[in-house]
mmCIF file of C-alpha atoms in Angstrom:
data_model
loop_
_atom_site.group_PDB
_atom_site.id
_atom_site.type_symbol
_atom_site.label_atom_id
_atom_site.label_comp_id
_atom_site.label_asym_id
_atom_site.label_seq_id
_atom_site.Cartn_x
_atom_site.Cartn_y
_atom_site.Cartn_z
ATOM 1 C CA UNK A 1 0.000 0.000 0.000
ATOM 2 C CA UNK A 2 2.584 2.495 0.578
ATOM 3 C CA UNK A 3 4.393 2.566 -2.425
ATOM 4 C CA UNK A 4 1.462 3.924 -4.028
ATOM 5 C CA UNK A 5 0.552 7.033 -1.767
ATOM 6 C CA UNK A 6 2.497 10.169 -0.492
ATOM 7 C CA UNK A 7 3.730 9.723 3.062
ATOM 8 C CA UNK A 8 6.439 11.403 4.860
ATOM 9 C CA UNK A 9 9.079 9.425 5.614
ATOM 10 C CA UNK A 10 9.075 10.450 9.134
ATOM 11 C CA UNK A 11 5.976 8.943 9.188
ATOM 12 C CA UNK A 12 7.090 5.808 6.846
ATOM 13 C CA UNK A 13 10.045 4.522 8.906
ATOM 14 C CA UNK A 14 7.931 3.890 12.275
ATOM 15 C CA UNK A 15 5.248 2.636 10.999
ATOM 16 C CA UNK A 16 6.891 0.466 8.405
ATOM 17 C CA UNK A 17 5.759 -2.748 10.441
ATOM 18 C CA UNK A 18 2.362 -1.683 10.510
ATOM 19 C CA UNK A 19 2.287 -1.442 6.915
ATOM 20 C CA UNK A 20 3.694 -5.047 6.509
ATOM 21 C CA UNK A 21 1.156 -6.167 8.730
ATOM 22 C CA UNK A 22 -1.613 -8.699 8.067
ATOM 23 C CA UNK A 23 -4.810 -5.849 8.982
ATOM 24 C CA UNK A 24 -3.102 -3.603 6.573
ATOM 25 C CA UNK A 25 -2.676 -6.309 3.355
ATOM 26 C CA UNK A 26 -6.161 -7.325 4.019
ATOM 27 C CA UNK A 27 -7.045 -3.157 4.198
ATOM 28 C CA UNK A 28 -5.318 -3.140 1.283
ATOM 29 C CA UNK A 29 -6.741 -6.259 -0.247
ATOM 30 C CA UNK A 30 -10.722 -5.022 0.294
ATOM 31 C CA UNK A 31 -9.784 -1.312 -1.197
ATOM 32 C CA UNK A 32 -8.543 -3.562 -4.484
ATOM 33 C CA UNK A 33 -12.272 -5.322 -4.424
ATOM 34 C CA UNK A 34 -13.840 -2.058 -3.799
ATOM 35 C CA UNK A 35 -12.540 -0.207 -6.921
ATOM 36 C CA UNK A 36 -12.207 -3.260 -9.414
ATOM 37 C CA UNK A 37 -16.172 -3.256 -7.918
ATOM 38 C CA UNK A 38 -16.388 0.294 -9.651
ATOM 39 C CA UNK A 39 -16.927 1.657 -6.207
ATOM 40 C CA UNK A 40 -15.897 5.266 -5.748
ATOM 41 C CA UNK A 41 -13.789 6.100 -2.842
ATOM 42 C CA UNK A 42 -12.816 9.338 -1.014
ATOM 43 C CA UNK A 43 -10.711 10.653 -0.740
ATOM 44 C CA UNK A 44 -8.405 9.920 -3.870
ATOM 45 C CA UNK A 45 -5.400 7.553 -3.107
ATOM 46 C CA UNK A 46 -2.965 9.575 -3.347
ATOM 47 C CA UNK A 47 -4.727 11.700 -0.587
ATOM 48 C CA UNK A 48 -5.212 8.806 1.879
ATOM 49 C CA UNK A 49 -2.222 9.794 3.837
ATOM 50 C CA UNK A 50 -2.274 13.269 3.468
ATOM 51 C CA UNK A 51 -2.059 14.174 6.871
ATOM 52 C CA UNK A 52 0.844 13.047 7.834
ATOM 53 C CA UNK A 53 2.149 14.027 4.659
ATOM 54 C CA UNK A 54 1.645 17.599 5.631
ATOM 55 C CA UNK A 55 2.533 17.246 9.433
ATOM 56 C CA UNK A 56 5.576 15.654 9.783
ATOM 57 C CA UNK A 57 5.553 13.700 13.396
ATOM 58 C CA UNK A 58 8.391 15.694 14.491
ATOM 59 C CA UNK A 59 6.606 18.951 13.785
ATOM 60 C CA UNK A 60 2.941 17.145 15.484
ATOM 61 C CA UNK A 61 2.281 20.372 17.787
ATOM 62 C CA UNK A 62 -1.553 19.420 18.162
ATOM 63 C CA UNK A 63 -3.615 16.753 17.134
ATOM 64 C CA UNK A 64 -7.028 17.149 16.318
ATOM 65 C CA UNK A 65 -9.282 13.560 15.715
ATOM 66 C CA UNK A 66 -11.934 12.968 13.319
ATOM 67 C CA UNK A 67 -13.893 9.872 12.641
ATOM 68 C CA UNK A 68 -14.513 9.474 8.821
ATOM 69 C CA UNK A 69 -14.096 11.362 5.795
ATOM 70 C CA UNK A 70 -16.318 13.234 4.154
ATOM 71 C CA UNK A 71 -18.347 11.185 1.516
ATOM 72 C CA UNK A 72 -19.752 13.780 -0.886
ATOM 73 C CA UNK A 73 -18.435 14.475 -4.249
ATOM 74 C CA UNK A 74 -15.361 16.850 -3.995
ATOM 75 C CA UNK A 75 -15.429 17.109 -0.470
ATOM 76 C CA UNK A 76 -12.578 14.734 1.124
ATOM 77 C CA UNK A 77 -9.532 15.154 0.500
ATOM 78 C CA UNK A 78 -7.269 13.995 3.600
ATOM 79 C CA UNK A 79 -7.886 16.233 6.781
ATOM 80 C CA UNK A 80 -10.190 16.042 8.887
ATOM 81 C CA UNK A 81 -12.915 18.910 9.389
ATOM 82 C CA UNK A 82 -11.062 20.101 5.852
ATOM 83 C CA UNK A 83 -12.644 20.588 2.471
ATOM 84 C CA UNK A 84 -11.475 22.073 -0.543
ATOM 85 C CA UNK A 85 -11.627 25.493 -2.257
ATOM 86 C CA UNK A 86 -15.159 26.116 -3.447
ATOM 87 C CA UNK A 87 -16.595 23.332 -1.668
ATOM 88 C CA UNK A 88 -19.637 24.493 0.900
ATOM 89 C CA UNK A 89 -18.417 24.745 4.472
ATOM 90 C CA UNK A 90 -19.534 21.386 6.657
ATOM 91 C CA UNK A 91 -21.497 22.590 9.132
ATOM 92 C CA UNK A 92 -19.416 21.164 11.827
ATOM 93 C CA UNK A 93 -16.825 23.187 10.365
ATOM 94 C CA UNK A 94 -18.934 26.313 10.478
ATOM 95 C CA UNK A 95 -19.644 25.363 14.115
ATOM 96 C CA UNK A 96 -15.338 25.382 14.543
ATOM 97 C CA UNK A 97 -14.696 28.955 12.896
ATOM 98 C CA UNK A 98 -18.114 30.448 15.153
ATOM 99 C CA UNK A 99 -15.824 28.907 18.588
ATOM 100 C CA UNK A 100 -12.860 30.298 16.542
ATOM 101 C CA UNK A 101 -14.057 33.804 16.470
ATOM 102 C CA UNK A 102 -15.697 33.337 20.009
ATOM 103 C CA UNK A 103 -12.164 32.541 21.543
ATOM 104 C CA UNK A 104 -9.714 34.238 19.783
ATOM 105 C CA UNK A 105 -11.807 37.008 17.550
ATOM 106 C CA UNK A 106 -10.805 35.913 14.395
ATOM 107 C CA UNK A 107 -13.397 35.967 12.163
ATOM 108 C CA UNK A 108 -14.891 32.688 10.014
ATOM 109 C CA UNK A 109 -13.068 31.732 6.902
ATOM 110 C CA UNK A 110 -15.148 31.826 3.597
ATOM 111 C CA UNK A 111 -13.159 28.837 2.844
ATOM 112 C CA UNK A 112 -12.828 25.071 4.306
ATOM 113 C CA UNK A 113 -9.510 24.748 3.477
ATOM 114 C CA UNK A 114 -7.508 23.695 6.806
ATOM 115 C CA UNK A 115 -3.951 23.270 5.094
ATOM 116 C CA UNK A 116 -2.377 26.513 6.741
ATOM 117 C CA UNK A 117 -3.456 24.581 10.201
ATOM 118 C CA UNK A 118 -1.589 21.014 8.627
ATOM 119 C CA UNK A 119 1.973 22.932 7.904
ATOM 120 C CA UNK A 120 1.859 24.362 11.182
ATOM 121 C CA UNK A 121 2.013 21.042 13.226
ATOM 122 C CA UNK A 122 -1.405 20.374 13.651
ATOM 123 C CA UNK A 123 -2.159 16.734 12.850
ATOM 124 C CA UNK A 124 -6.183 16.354 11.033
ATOM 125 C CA UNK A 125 -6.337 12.748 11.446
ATOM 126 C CA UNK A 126 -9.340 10.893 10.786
ATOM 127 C CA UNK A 127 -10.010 7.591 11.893
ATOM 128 C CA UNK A 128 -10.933 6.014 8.830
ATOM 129 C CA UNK A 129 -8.811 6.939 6.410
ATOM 130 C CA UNK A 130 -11.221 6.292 3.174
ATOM 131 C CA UNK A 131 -15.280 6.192 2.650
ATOM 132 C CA UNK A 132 -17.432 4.980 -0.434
ATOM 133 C CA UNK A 133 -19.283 7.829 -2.125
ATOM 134 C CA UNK A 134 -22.581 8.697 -0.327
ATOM 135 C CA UNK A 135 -21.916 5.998 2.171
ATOM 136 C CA UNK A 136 -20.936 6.923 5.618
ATOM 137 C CA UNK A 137 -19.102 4.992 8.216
ATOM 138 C CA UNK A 138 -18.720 2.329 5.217
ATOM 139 C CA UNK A 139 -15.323 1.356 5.645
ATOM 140 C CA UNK A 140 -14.719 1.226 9.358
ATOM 141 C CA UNK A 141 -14.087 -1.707 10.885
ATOM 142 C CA UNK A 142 -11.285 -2.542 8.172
ATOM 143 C CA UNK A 143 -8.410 -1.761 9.562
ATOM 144 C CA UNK A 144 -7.882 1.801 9.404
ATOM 145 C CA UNK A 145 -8.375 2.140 13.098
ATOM 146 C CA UNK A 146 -5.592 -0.010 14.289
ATOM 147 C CA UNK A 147 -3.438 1.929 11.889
ATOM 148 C CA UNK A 148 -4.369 5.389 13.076
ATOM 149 C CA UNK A 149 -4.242 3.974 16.758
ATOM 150 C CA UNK A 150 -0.942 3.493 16.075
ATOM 151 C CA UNK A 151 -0.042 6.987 14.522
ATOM 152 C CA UNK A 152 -1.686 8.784 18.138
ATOM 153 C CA UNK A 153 0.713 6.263 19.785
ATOM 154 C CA UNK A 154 3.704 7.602 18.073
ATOM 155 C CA UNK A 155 2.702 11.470 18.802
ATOM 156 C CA UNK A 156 1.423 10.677 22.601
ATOM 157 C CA UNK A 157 4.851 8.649 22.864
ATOM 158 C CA UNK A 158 7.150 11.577 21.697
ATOM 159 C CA UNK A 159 8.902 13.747 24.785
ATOM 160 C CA UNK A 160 7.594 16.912 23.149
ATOM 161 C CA UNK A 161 4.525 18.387 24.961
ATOM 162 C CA UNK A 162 1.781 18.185 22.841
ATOM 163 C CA UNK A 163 -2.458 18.830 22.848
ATOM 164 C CA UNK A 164 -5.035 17.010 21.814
ATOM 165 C CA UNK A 165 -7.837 18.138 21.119
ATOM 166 C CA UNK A 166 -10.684 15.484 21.394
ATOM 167 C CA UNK A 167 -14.338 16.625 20.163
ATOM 168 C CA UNK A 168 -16.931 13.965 21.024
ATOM 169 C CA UNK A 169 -17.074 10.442 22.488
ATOM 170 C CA UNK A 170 -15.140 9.034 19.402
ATOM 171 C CA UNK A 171 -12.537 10.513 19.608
ATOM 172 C CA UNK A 172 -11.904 10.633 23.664
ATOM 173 C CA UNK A 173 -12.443 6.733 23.710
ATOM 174 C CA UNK A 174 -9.505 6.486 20.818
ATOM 175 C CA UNK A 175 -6.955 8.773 22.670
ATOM 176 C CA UNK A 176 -7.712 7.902 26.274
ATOM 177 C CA UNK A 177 -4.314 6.589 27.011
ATOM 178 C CA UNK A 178 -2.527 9.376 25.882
ATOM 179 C CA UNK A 179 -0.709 10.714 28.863
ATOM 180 C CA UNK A 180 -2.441 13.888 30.289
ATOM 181 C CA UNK A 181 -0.719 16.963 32.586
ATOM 182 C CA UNK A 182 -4.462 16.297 34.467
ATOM 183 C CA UNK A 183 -2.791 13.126 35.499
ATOM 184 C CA UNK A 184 0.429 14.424 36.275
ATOM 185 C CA UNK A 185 1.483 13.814 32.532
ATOM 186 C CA UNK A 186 3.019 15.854 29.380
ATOM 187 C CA UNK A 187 0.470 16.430 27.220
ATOM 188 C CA UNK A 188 -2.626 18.800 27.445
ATOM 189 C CA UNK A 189 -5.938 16.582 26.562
ATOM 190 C CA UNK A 190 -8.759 19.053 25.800
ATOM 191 C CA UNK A 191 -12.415 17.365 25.812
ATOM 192 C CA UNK A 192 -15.470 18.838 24.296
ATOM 193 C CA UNK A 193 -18.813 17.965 22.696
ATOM 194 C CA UNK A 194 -18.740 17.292 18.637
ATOM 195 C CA UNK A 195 -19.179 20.433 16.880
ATOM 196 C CA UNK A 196 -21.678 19.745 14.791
ATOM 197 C CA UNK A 197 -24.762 21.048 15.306
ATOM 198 C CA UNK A 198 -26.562 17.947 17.192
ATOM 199 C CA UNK A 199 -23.878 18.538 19.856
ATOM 200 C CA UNK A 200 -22.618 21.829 19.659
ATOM 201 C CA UNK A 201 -24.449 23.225 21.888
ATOM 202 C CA UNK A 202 -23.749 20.940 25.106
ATOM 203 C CA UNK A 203 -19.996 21.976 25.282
ATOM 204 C CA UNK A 204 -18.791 22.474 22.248
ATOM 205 C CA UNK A 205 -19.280 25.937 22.207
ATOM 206 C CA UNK A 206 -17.570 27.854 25.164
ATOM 207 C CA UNK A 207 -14.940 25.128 25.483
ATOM 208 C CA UNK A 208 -12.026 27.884 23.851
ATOM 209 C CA UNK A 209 -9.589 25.265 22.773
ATOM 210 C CA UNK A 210 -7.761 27.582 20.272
ATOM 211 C CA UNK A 211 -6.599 29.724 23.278
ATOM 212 C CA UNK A 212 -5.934 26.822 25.445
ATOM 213 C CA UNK A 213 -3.447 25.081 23.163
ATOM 214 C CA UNK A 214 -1.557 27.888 22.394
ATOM 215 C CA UNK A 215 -1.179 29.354 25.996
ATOM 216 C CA UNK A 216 0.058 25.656 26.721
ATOM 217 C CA UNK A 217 2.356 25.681 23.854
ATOM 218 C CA UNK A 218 3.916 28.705 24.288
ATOM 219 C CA UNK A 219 4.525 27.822 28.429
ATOM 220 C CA UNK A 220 6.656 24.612 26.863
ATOM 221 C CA UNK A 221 8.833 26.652 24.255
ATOM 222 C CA UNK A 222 6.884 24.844 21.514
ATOM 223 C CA UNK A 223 5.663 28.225 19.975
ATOM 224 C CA UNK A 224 1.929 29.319 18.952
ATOM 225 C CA UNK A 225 -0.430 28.482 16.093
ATOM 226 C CA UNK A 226 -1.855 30.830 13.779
ATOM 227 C CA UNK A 227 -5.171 29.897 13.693
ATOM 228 C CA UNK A 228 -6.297 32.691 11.012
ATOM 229 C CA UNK A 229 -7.036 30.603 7.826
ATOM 230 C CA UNK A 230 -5.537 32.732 4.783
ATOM 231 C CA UNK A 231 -7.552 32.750 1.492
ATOM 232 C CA UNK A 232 -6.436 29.823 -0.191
ATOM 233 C CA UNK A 233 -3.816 29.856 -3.683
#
């Protein structure tokens, strides 16, 4: 599987025996059935790994989890929350930008591009790494979790204080070992409600996690984020 995507090698080297792994040839195997099926998949291929292509792990800063991609047309395209120039803004992405400007006045994007986020440090991983068109949730349970367990692993196992930032139950329940300063640990583990708008409103909104990572970054020397999305090129 890997020597047909883009992945960092940063990212390659320690998870080289993952890719070798049983889970992943029979990941690999079932994505071969799906498009000799004709099934369309999101995002594209070479976009599978696109998060870690654009966050190196030794520049992971903060780590954001989603579940699945997105599975309209044109929508995925390998970060989480993220969509592409010209595509309408999810609404649980609207629901980010309106705690955005709530916490750090800076106003909603007209864009869902999240890239500028990516090449700062801050990891958009989704669970599941691919979905079939207008089916959602259709390929968990295939292996992709076990492989994205084991990227968090590599972040949470890294000396480098680092926050997570865990929106829903999903996500806590798949980074609940990671090793938080509440428990006398080194990274900052921030929990909220979903954002979208069936959960936004009981803690979502109010929970300021924009502000939060960065004051915590900045107290470990690990700098800020800009959070201010630029128009896109």
């Amino acid at each position: 599987m890997s020597d047909s995507v883009i992945l960092h090698p940063s990212w390659l080297e320690p998870l080289r025996d993952e890719f070798a792994s049983p889970y992943m040839q029979a990941l690999k195997t079932f994505l071969v059935a799906e498009k000799a099926a004709g099934t369309r998949i999101f995002p594209k291929g070479g976009a599978w790994f696109r998060a870690l292509d654009l966050t190196p792990l030794d520049t992971v800063r903060v780590v954001i989890l989603g579940q699945d991609p997105y599975h309209g047309e044109g929508q995925a395209h390998g970060l989480c929350f993220s969509v592409r120039p010209g595509v309408r803004i999810p609404p649980s992405l609207v629901n980010i930008y309106k705690e955005l400007h709530a916490d750090l006045g800076i106003a909603p994007a007209r864009h869902g591009l999240l890239d500028h986020w990516a090449r700062q440090g801050v990891l958009l991983l989704n669970a599941v790494l691919t979905v079939r068109m207008g089916v959602a949730a259709s390929h968990q349970g295939r292996g992709w979790e076990r492989f994205t367990d084991a990227v968090v692993r590599l972040v949470a196992a890294r000396p480098e204080p680092t926050v997570f930032i865990l929106w829903g139950a999903y996500a806590q329940k798949k980074a609940a070992f990671v090793d938080d300063v509440s428990r006398g640990g080194r990274h900052l583990v921030l929990k909220a409600a979903h954002p979208s708008p069936l959960s936004a409103h009981a803690g979502f909104f109010g929970s300021r996690p924009f502000s939060q990572a960065n004051t915590f970054l900045a107290a470990h020397g690990r700098g800020t984020i800009d959070w201010a999305l630029p128009p896109p090129d």
